[in-house]
Amino acid sequence: MTHLWWARRDLRLDDNPALLSAQEGSPAAAVFAWTPALHFWSGRRRAHLARVLWSLREDTGGALAVRRGEAADAVLAAARQADATAVWASQEYTPSGVREQKHVAAALEADGRELRMIGSPYAVAPGRVTKGDGTPYRVFTPYRGAWREHGWRSPAAPADADAFVRLPRDSADADLDQIAAHADAEDPLERTEEFRERRVREDLEAFVDDRVEHYGDERDRPDLDSTSRLSSALAFGLVHPRTVLALTGAVDHPAARTFESEIAWREFHADTLWHEPQARRESLSTVVLEDDWATGAEADAAFVAWRDGRTGFPLVDAGMRQLASTGWMHNRVRMVVASFLVKDLHLPWQRGADYFRRALVDYDHAQNQLNWQWVAGTGRDASPYFRVFNPETQAGKFDPHRRYVERWVPELDTPAYPAPMVDHKVERERALELNRRAKARVQR
Ligand SMILES: Cc1cc2nc3c(=O)[nH]c(=O)nc-3n(C[C@H](O)[C@H](O)[C@H](O)COP(=O)(O)OP(=O)(O)OC[C@H]3O[C@@H](n4cnc5c(N)ncnc54)[C@H](O)[C@@H]3O)c2cc1C
């Protein structure tokens, strides 16, 4: 009898309890469901996923099957082919991930099989850390304290790359080369190295050895290469945060604790979405009345100028162009562009979050929606709405030599560069006024 590993957002062999369990006492078959939902992803992110899967398939000696179809259909068909009564998978906590695993469990059960879930994409699974009275933490700092105290296991042993069995070829097999080629102009089989788990591990070790000590002072500087660039690896599960924390935990330097705090934010946001699934679309608190958000043709034009990096505010434009060109944006700049959309252009955060979903390679539902809510002042323990980022001051502080803006906005000091599309001072006042109105109405 064979077991089946249903690969999800855990596309790695190392420190993977679900895969390890699937291999216990029997070789394992492996399947990833290429679901219709992936059509809503950007071409770039789909190409990235195709390359990650391509690399993982190689690392499993060709055993990983990538099947088109809903997860319930793809996993059930694979389980039948493998003659597997038990299917192992890592547990998801987002609304869509939870729905998906329910469907898979039901389909397997109706066929006399069983879905066994072990592990999650987090060091401490959402819902695990609560206040003394059992309710979730709403404030980050005490959450982080309790999260640290709860602690996490040491990384699990690596899976056996030779203990896989291959599923037979199937008409639902996805052609990864073709997907990558369609979605991205680059040769899909070029640069496969950087999509590999091994490479992520090497980069992580280099970051921890050489750069983490500077993280505390330099992480807010988009002109410096000072952050880990781990976000897409974490989003696709090429590395588990537990592995990251095991490495940084050995570094006796305050900057390593600052870095771990960012991982804690990742877990806090996932915890928030788990407890309040409506946070995926709805503001958790009201900062501006629904009818007061900008709509209509002018608002649409403002959105397009923001999206295309033509606002006339260099740091905002540099960030939006970095995002469009690479699929990644520095965290400080993400905060500045998000604040600009919500508080200078008065557009609802959901509009910006939707564009980020299409543009980011490291897109992660919980992180994106809750970070947008944080900037908009609507989330749990969010930045207060009245704290409005001034894009010019932010640029002077965090890009002091203008290297970042000059890199992404080469026409900066030429007549080709647009004048600022709004007067920041005026829009700041308007944002505060809208907020006062909302407060007055909500309190009434
Ligand atoms: C509006 C907005 C949208 C965002 N959308 C996403 C998203 O879709 N996916 C995503 O992974 N991150 C998102 N972030 C968080 C953050 O910007 C990125 O995780 C970070 O820039 C990734 O670069 P890095 O790996 O070099 O980060 P580092 O600074 O090296 O941090 C290490 C890791 O900690 C986590 N982390 C860092 N900052 C945050 C944060 N503010 N919230 C949660 N986790 C964090 C990430 O997993 C990151 O990889 C968003 C932030 C904002 C303000």
Coordinates of C-alpha atoms and ligand atoms in Angstrom, one line a residue:
M1 CA 0.0 0.0 0.0
T2 CA 1.2 3.5 -0.8
H3 CA 0.5 6.7 0.9
L4 CA -0.2 10.0 -0.9
W5 CA 1.3 13.4 -0.2
W6 CA -1.0 16.2 -1.3
A7 CA 1.4 19.1 -1.9
R8 CA -0.1 22.6 -1.2
R9 CA 1.7 25.7 0.1
D10 CA 4.5 23.4 1.4
L11 CA 6.6 22.8 -1.8
R12 CA 9.7 21.4 -0.1
L13 CA 11.3 18.2 1.1
D14 CA 12.9 19.6 4.2
D15 CA 11.1 20.2 7.5
N16 CA 7.8 19.0 6.1
P17 CA 5.8 16.9 8.6
A18 CA 3.0 16.1 6.2
L19 CA 5.4 14.6 3.6
L20 CA 7.5 12.9 6.3
S21 CA 4.3 11.2 7.7
A22 CA 3.3 10.2 4.2
Q23 CA 6.6 8.4 3.8
E24 CA 6.4 6.6 7.1
G25 CA 6.3 2.9 6.6
S26 CA 5.7 3.1 2.9
P27 CA 6.9 5.0 -0.1
A28 CA 4.7 8.0 -1.1
A29 CA 3.1 9.2 -4.3
A30 CA 2.8 13.0 -4.6
V31 CA 0.3 15.2 -6.2
F32 CA -0.3 19.0 -6.6
A33 CA -3.7 20.2 -7.8
W34 CA -3.4 22.9 -10.5
T35 CA -6.8 24.3 -9.8
P36 CA -9.0 26.6 -11.8
A37 CA -8.5 29.3 -9.2
L38 CA -4.9 29.7 -10.5
H39 CA -6.4 31.3 -13.6
F40 CA -7.0 34.4 -11.4
W41 CA -3.3 34.6 -10.6
S42 CA -1.0 36.9 -12.6
G43 CA 0.9 35.3 -15.4
R44 CA 4.1 36.1 -13.5
R45 CA 3.0 34.3 -10.3
R46 CA 1.7 31.3 -12.3
A47 CA 5.0 31.1 -14.1
H48 CA 6.9 31.3 -10.8
L49 CA 4.7 28.5 -9.4
A50 CA 5.3 26.4 -12.5
R51 CA 9.0 26.7 -12.1
V52 CA 8.9 25.9 -8.4
L53 CA 6.9 22.8 -9.2
W54 CA 9.2 21.9 -12.0
S55 CA 12.2 22.1 -9.6
L56 CA 10.4 20.1 -6.9
R57 CA 9.4 17.4 -9.4
E58 CA 13.1 17.1 -10.3
D59 CA 14.0 16.8 -6.6
T60 CA 11.5 14.0 -6.2
G61 CA 13.0 12.1 -9.1
G62 CA 10.2 13.0 -11.4
A63 CA 7.5 11.7 -9.0
L64 CA 5.5 14.8 -8.2
A65 CA 2.4 14.8 -10.4
V66 CA 0.8 18.1 -11.2
R67 CA -2.8 17.6 -12.1
R68 CA -5.3 20.0 -13.5
G69 CA -8.7 20.1 -11.8
E70 CA -10.3 21.0 -8.5
A71 CA -8.3 19.7 -5.6
A72 CA -11.0 17.2 -4.5
D73 CA -11.0 15.6 -8.0
A74 CA -7.2 15.6 -8.5
V75 CA -6.4 14.3 -5.1
L76 CA -9.1 11.6 -5.2
A77 CA -8.0 10.4 -8.6
A78 CA -4.4 10.3 -7.5
A79 CA -5.3 8.4 -4.3
R80 CA -7.1 5.8 -6.3
Q81 CA -4.2 5.4 -8.7
A82 CA -1.8 5.1 -5.8
D83 CA -4.2 2.8 -4.0
A84 CA -3.7 5.1 -1.0
T85 CA -6.2 4.9 1.8
A86 CA -4.4 7.8 3.7
V87 CA -3.6 11.1 2.2
W88 CA -1.3 13.5 4.1
A89 CA -1.4 17.3 3.7
S90 CA -0.4 20.4 5.6
Q91 CA -3.4 22.3 7.0
E92 CA -4.5 25.7 5.6
Y93 CA -6.1 28.4 7.7
T94 CA -7.3 30.9 5.0
P95 CA -11.0 30.8 4.1
S96 CA -10.3 29.3 0.7
G97 CA -7.7 26.9 2.0
V98 CA -10.2 25.7 4.7
R99 CA -13.0 25.3 2.1
E100 CA -10.6 23.3 -0.2
Q101 CA -9.5 20.9 2.5
K102 CA -13.1 20.2 3.5
H103 CA -14.0 19.3 0.0
V104 CA -10.9 17.0 -0.3
A105 CA -11.7 15.3 3.0
A106 CA -15.3 14.7 2.0
A107 CA -14.4 13.3 -1.4
L108 CA -11.8 11.0 0.1
E109 CA -14.2 9.9 2.9
A110 CA -17.0 9.1 0.4
D111 CA -14.5 6.8 -1.3
G112 CA -13.4 5.0 1.9
R113 CA -10.2 7.1 2.3
E114 CA -8.9 9.6 4.8
L115 CA -7.3 13.0 4.7
R116 CA -4.8 13.4 7.6
M117 CA -3.6 16.9 8.2
I118 CA -0.4 17.7 10.0
G119 CA 1.6 20.9 10.2
S120 CA 0.8 24.3 8.7
P121 CA 2.7 27.2 7.0
Y122 CA 3.3 28.7 10.4
A123 CA 5.6 28.2 13.4
V124 CA 2.6 28.5 15.6
A125 CA -0.7 27.6 13.9
P126 CA -3.4 30.2 13.9
G127 CA -5.8 29.9 16.8
R128 CA -3.2 28.2 19.0
V129 CA -2.1 31.3 21.0
T130 CA -5.0 33.0 22.8
K131 CA -5.5 35.2 25.8
G132 CA -6.1 33.7 29.2
D133 CA -9.9 33.8 28.6
G134 CA -9.6 32.0 25.3
T135 CA -10.2 35.0 23.1
P136 CA -7.7 36.0 20.4
Y137 CA -5.1 38.7 20.9
R138 CA -6.0 42.0 19.2
V139 CA -2.8 43.8 20.0
F140 CA 0.5 42.6 18.4
T141 CA 3.0 43.1 21.2
P142 CA 1.3 40.8 23.8
Y143 CA 0.5 38.3 20.9
R144 CA 4.2 38.2 20.1
G145 CA 5.1 37.7 23.8
A146 CA 2.6 34.8 24.0
W147 CA 3.8 33.4 20.6
R148 CA 7.4 33.3 21.8
E149 CA 6.4 31.7 25.1
H150 CA 4.3 29.1 23.3
G151 CA 7.4 28.3 21.1
W152 CA 7.7 25.9 18.3
R153 CA 9.2 22.5 17.5
S154 CA 12.7 22.0 16.0
P155 CA 12.7 21.6 12.2
A156 CA 11.6 18.1 11.1
A157 CA 14.1 15.8 9.4
P158 CA 14.3 16.1 5.6
A159 CA 12.1 13.7 3.6
D160 CA 13.7 10.9 1.6
A161 CA 14.1 12.1 -2.0
D162 CA 14.4 8.4 -3.1
A163 CA 11.3 7.1 -1.3
F164 CA 8.7 8.3 -3.9
V165 CA 6.6 6.3 -6.2
R166 CA 5.5 7.7 -9.5
L167 CA 1.9 7.9 -10.5
P168 CA 1.0 6.8 -14.0
R169 CA 0.7 9.4 -16.7
D170 CA -2.7 10.9 -16.8
S171 CA -4.7 13.1 -19.2
A172 CA -5.0 15.7 -16.4
D173 CA -1.2 16.1 -16.1
A174 CA -0.3 19.8 -16.4
D175 CA 2.4 20.8 -18.8
L176 CA 4.6 23.0 -16.6
D177 CA 7.0 24.0 -19.3
Q178 CA 4.1 25.3 -21.4
I179 CA 2.4 27.1 -18.5
A180 CA 5.7 28.9 -17.6
A181 CA 6.3 29.7 -21.3
H182 CA 2.7 31.1 -21.8
A183 CA 2.8 33.1 -18.6
D184 CA 6.2 34.6 -18.9
A185 CA 8.3 35.7 -21.9
E186 CA 11.4 34.2 -20.5
D187 CA 12.7 30.7 -21.3
P188 CA 11.0 28.6 -18.6
L189 CA 13.9 26.3 -18.2
E190 CA 16.4 29.0 -17.8
R191 CA 17.3 30.0 -14.2
T192 CA 15.6 27.1 -12.7
E193 CA 18.2 27.1 -9.9
E194 CA 16.7 30.1 -8.1
F195 CA 13.3 28.3 -7.8
R196 CA 14.9 25.5 -5.9
E197 CA 14.5 24.7 -2.3
R198 CA 18.2 24.2 -2.0
R199 CA 18.9 27.7 -3.3
V200 CA 16.5 29.3 -0.9
R201 CA 18.3 27.5 1.9
E202 CA 21.6 28.8 0.7
D203 CA 20.3 32.3 0.4
L204 CA 18.7 32.1 3.9
E205 CA 22.0 30.9 5.4
A206 CA 23.9 33.7 3.7
F207 CA 21.4 36.3 5.0
V208 CA 21.7 34.9 8.6
D209 CA 25.5 34.7 8.5
D210 CA 26.2 38.0 6.8
R211 CA 23.3 40.4 6.9
V212 CA 20.8 39.8 9.6
E213 CA 22.9 41.9 12.1
H214 CA 22.3 45.0 9.9
Y215 CA 18.6 44.3 9.6
G216 CA 17.7 46.4 12.6
D217 CA 19.3 49.5 11.2
E218 CA 18.8 49.0 7.5
R219 CA 15.5 47.2 6.9
D220 CA 13.6 50.4 6.1
R221 CA 16.0 51.5 3.4
P222 CA 14.7 50.5 -0.1
D223 CA 18.0 51.7 -1.6
L224 CA 19.9 49.0 0.2
D225 CA 19.6 45.2 -0.3
S226 CA 19.1 44.7 3.4
T227 CA 16.0 42.5 3.8
S228 CA 15.9 38.7 3.4
R229 CA 13.8 38.5 0.2
L230 CA 12.3 35.4 1.7
S231 CA 8.7 36.3 1.2
S232 CA 7.9 34.4 -2.0
A233 CA 9.7 31.3 -0.6
L234 CA 7.5 31.5 2.5
A235 CA 4.4 32.1 0.4
F236 CA 5.0 29.0 -1.7
G237 CA 6.4 27.0 1.2
L238 CA 9.9 26.4 -0.1
V239 CA 11.0 27.0 3.4
H240 CA 9.1 26.7 6.7
P241 CA 9.3 29.7 9.1
R242 CA 10.4 27.2 11.8
T243 CA 13.5 26.5 9.8
V244 CA 14.1 30.3 9.5
L245 CA 13.6 30.8 13.3
A246 CA 15.9 27.9 14.1
L247 CA 18.7 29.7 12.2
T248 CA 18.0 33.2 13.4
G249 CA 17.5 31.9 17.0
A250 CA 21.2 31.0 17.1
V251 CA 22.2 34.6 16.4
D252 CA 22.8 36.6 19.6
H253 CA 22.1 40.1 18.3
P254 CA 19.1 42.4 18.8
A255 CA 18.7 42.7 15.0
A256 CA 17.9 39.0 14.8
R257 CA 15.1 39.6 17.3
T258 CA 13.8 42.4 15.1
F259 CA 13.8 40.1 12.2
E260 CA 11.9 37.4 14.1
S261 CA 9.3 40.0 15.0
E262 CA 8.5 40.3 11.3
I263 CA 7.9 36.6 11.2
A264 CA 5.6 37.1 14.2
W265 CA 3.6 39.7 12.2
R266 CA 3.2 37.1 9.5
E267 CA 1.7 34.7 12.1
F268 CA -0.4 37.5 13.8
H269 CA -2.0 38.4 10.5
A270 CA -2.8 34.7 9.7
D271 CA -4.3 34.4 13.2
T272 CA -6.4 37.5 12.6
L273 CA -7.8 36.1 9.3
W274 CA -8.5 32.7 11.0
H275 CA -10.6 34.3 13.7
E276 CA -12.2 36.9 11.5
P277 CA -12.5 35.4 7.9
Q278 CA -14.6 38.4 6.8
A279 CA -11.3 40.5 7.1
R280 CA -10.5 39.2 3.6
R281 CA -12.8 41.9 2.2
E282 CA -14.4 43.8 5.0
S283 CA -12.7 46.5 7.1
L284 CA -12.5 45.4 10.8
S285 CA -13.3 48.9 11.8
T286 CA -14.8 52.0 10.1
V287 CA -12.4 54.8 9.4
V288 CA -14.3 56.4 6.5
L289 CA -18.0 56.0 5.7
E290 CA -18.7 53.7 2.8
D291 CA -20.3 56.6 0.8
D292 CA -17.3 58.8 1.3
W293 CA -14.8 56.8 -0.6
A294 CA -13.9 58.2 -4.0
T295 CA -15.8 56.7 -6.9
G296 CA -16.5 57.6 -10.6
A297 CA -14.3 58.5 -13.5
E298 CA -12.0 60.8 -11.6
A299 CA -11.3 58.2 -9.0
D300 CA -10.7 55.6 -11.7
A301 CA -8.1 57.9 -13.4
A302 CA -6.4 58.5 -10.1
F303 CA -6.2 54.7 -9.5
V304 CA -4.6 54.2 -12.9
A305 CA -2.0 57.0 -12.3
W306 CA -1.2 55.2 -9.0
R307 CA -1.0 51.8 -10.6
D308 CA 1.2 53.0 -13.4
G309 CA 3.6 55.0 -11.2
R310 CA 2.6 58.4 -12.6
T311 CA 1.5 60.2 -9.5
G312 CA 4.3 62.8 -9.5
F313 CA 5.4 61.6 -6.0
P314 CA 8.8 59.9 -6.7
L315 CA 8.8 57.3 -3.9
V316 CA 5.2 56.2 -4.8
D317 CA 6.1 56.0 -8.5
A318 CA 9.3 54.2 -7.8
G319 CA 7.5 51.6 -5.7
M320 CA 4.7 51.0 -8.2
R321 CA 7.2 50.6 -11.0
Q322 CA 9.4 48.2 -9.0
L323 CA 6.3 46.2 -8.4
A324 CA 5.2 46.1 -12.0
S325 CA 8.6 45.3 -13.2
T326 CA 9.7 42.7 -10.7
G327 CA 6.6 41.5 -8.8
W328 CA 8.2 42.6 -5.4
M329 CA 8.3 45.9 -3.5
H330 CA 10.2 46.9 -0.4
N331 CA 8.0 46.9 2.7
R332 CA 8.5 50.6 3.6
V333 CA 7.5 51.5 0.1
R334 CA 4.5 49.2 0.2
M335 CA 3.3 51.2 3.3
V336 CA 3.9 54.5 1.5
V337 CA 2.0 53.6 -1.7
A338 CA -0.8 52.0 0.3
S339 CA -1.2 55.1 2.5
F340 CA -1.2 57.3 -0.6
L341 CA -4.0 55.3 -2.3
V342 CA -6.2 55.4 0.8
K343 CA -5.4 58.7 2.4
D344 CA -4.3 61.0 -0.5
L345 CA -6.6 59.5 -3.2
H346 CA -9.4 58.4 -0.8
L347 CA -9.8 55.1 -2.5
P348 CA -10.9 52.0 -0.5
W349 CA -8.0 49.7 0.5
Q350 CA -9.7 46.8 -1.2
R351 CA -8.9 48.3 -4.6
G352 CA -5.2 48.5 -3.9
A353 CA -5.2 45.1 -2.4
D354 CA -6.8 43.6 -5.5
Y355 CA -4.1 45.2 -7.7
F356 CA -1.3 43.8 -5.3
R357 CA -2.9 40.4 -5.7
R358 CA -2.4 40.5 -9.4
A359 CA 1.1 42.0 -9.3
L360 CA 2.9 40.5 -6.3
V361 CA 4.8 37.2 -6.7
D362 CA 4.9 36.9 -2.9
Y363 CA 1.2 37.4 -2.7
D364 CA -0.2 35.8 0.4
H365 CA -3.9 36.3 1.2
A366 CA -3.6 36.9 4.9
Q367 CA -0.5 39.1 4.7
N368 CA -1.8 41.2 1.8
Q369 CA -5.3 41.9 3.1
L370 CA -4.2 42.5 6.7
N371 CA -1.3 44.7 5.8
W372 CA -3.6 46.8 3.7
Q373 CA -6.0 47.0 6.6
W374 CA -3.0 47.9 8.9
V375 CA -2.0 50.8 6.6
A376 CA -5.7 51.9 6.1
G377 CA -6.1 52.0 9.9
T378 CA -9.0 49.4 9.8
G379 CA -7.2 46.3 11.0
R380 CA -6.4 44.8 14.4
D381 CA -3.7 46.9 16.1
A382 CA -3.5 49.0 12.9
S383 CA -1.6 52.2 12.4
P384 CA -4.0 54.9 13.5
Y385 CA -5.9 56.4 10.6
F386 CA -4.8 59.9 11.5
R387 CA -1.1 59.0 11.0
V388 CA -0.8 59.9 7.3
F389 CA 2.5 59.2 5.6
N390 CA 4.0 62.2 3.8
P391 CA 5.6 60.6 0.7
E392 CA 8.2 63.4 0.4
T393 CA 9.3 63.1 4.1
Q394 CA 9.4 59.3 3.8
A395 CA 11.6 59.6 0.7
G396 CA 14.0 62.0 2.4
K397 CA 14.3 59.7 5.5
F398 CA 14.5 56.3 3.9
D399 CA 16.0 57.0 0.4
P400 CA 18.4 59.8 1.5
H401 CA 20.6 59.7 -1.6
R402 CA 17.7 59.2 -4.0
R403 CA 19.3 56.0 -5.3
Y404 CA 16.0 54.1 -5.1
V405 CA 13.9 56.7 -6.9
E406 CA 16.5 57.4 -9.5
R407 CA 16.7 53.7 -10.3
W408 CA 13.0 53.3 -10.9
V409 CA 12.1 56.7 -12.2
P410 CA 14.9 57.7 -14.6
E411 CA 13.0 60.7 -16.0
L412 CA 12.7 62.2 -12.5
D413 CA 14.4 65.5 -13.1
T414 CA 13.2 66.0 -16.7
P415 CA 10.0 67.7 -18.1
A416 CA 8.7 64.2 -18.9
Y417 CA 8.0 63.6 -15.2
P418 CA 4.5 64.6 -14.1
A419 CA 3.8 67.3 -11.5
P420 CA 2.3 65.9 -8.2
M421 CA -1.3 64.8 -9.0
V422 CA -2.6 66.2 -5.6
D423 CA -1.5 68.6 -2.9
H424 CA -0.6 66.3 -0.1
K425 CA -1.4 68.8 2.6
V426 CA -4.9 69.4 1.3
E427 CA -5.6 65.7 0.9
R428 CA -4.3 65.0 4.4
E429 CA -6.8 67.4 5.8
R430 CA -9.6 65.9 3.7
A431 CA -8.7 62.4 5.0
L432 CA -8.8 63.6 8.6
E433 CA -12.2 65.3 7.9
L434 CA -13.6 62.1 6.4
N435 CA -12.4 60.3 9.4
R436 CA -14.0 62.8 11.9
R437 CA -17.3 62.3 10.0
A438 CA -17.1 58.6 10.3
K439 CA -16.3 58.7 14.0
A440 CA -19.2 61.0 14.6
R441 CA -21.6 58.7 12.8
V442 CA -20.3 55.5 14.3
Q443 CA -20.4 56.9 17.8
R444 CA -24.0 58.1 17.4
Ligands
LIG1 C1 0.2 46.9 1.7 C2 1.1 45.8 2.0 C3 0.9 44.5 1.3 C4 1.7 43.4 1.6 N1 1.4 42.2 1.0 C5 2.2 41.1 1.3 C6 1.9 39.9 0.7 O1 1.0 39.7 -0.2 N2 2.8 38.8 1.0 C7 3.8 38.9 1.9 O2 4.5 38.0 2.1 N3 4.0 40.1 2.5 C8 3.3 41.2 2.3 N4 3.5 42.4 2.9 C9 4.5 42.4 4.0 C10 6.0 42.8 3.6 O3 6.0 44.0 2.8 C11 6.7 41.7 2.8 O4 6.6 40.5 3.5 C12 8.2 42.0 2.7 O5 8.4 43.2 2.1 C13 8.9 40.9 2.0 O6 10.2 41.2 1.8 P1 11.3 40.4 2.6 O7 11.1 38.9 2.5 O8 12.7 40.9 2.1 O9 11.1 40.9 4.1 P2 11.9 40.8 5.4 O10 12.0 42.2 5.9 O11 13.2 40.2 5.2 O12 11.1 40.0 6.4 C14 11.2 38.6 6.6 C15 9.8 37.9 6.4 O13 9.0 38.4 7.5 C16 7.6 38.5 7.0 N5 7.2 39.9 7.1 C17 8.0 41.1 6.9 N6 7.2 42.2 7.1 C18 5.9 41.7 7.2 C19 4.7 42.4 7.4 N7 4.6 43.7 7.5 N8 3.6 41.6 7.6 C20 3.7 40.3 7.6 N9 4.8 39.6 7.4 C21 5.9 40.3 7.2 C22 7.6 38.1 5.6 O14 7.3 36.7 5.5 C23 9.1 38.3 5.2 O15 9.5 37.5 4.1 C24 2.7 43.5 2.6 C25 3.0 44.8 3.2 C26 2.2 45.9 2.9 C27 2.4 47.2 3.6

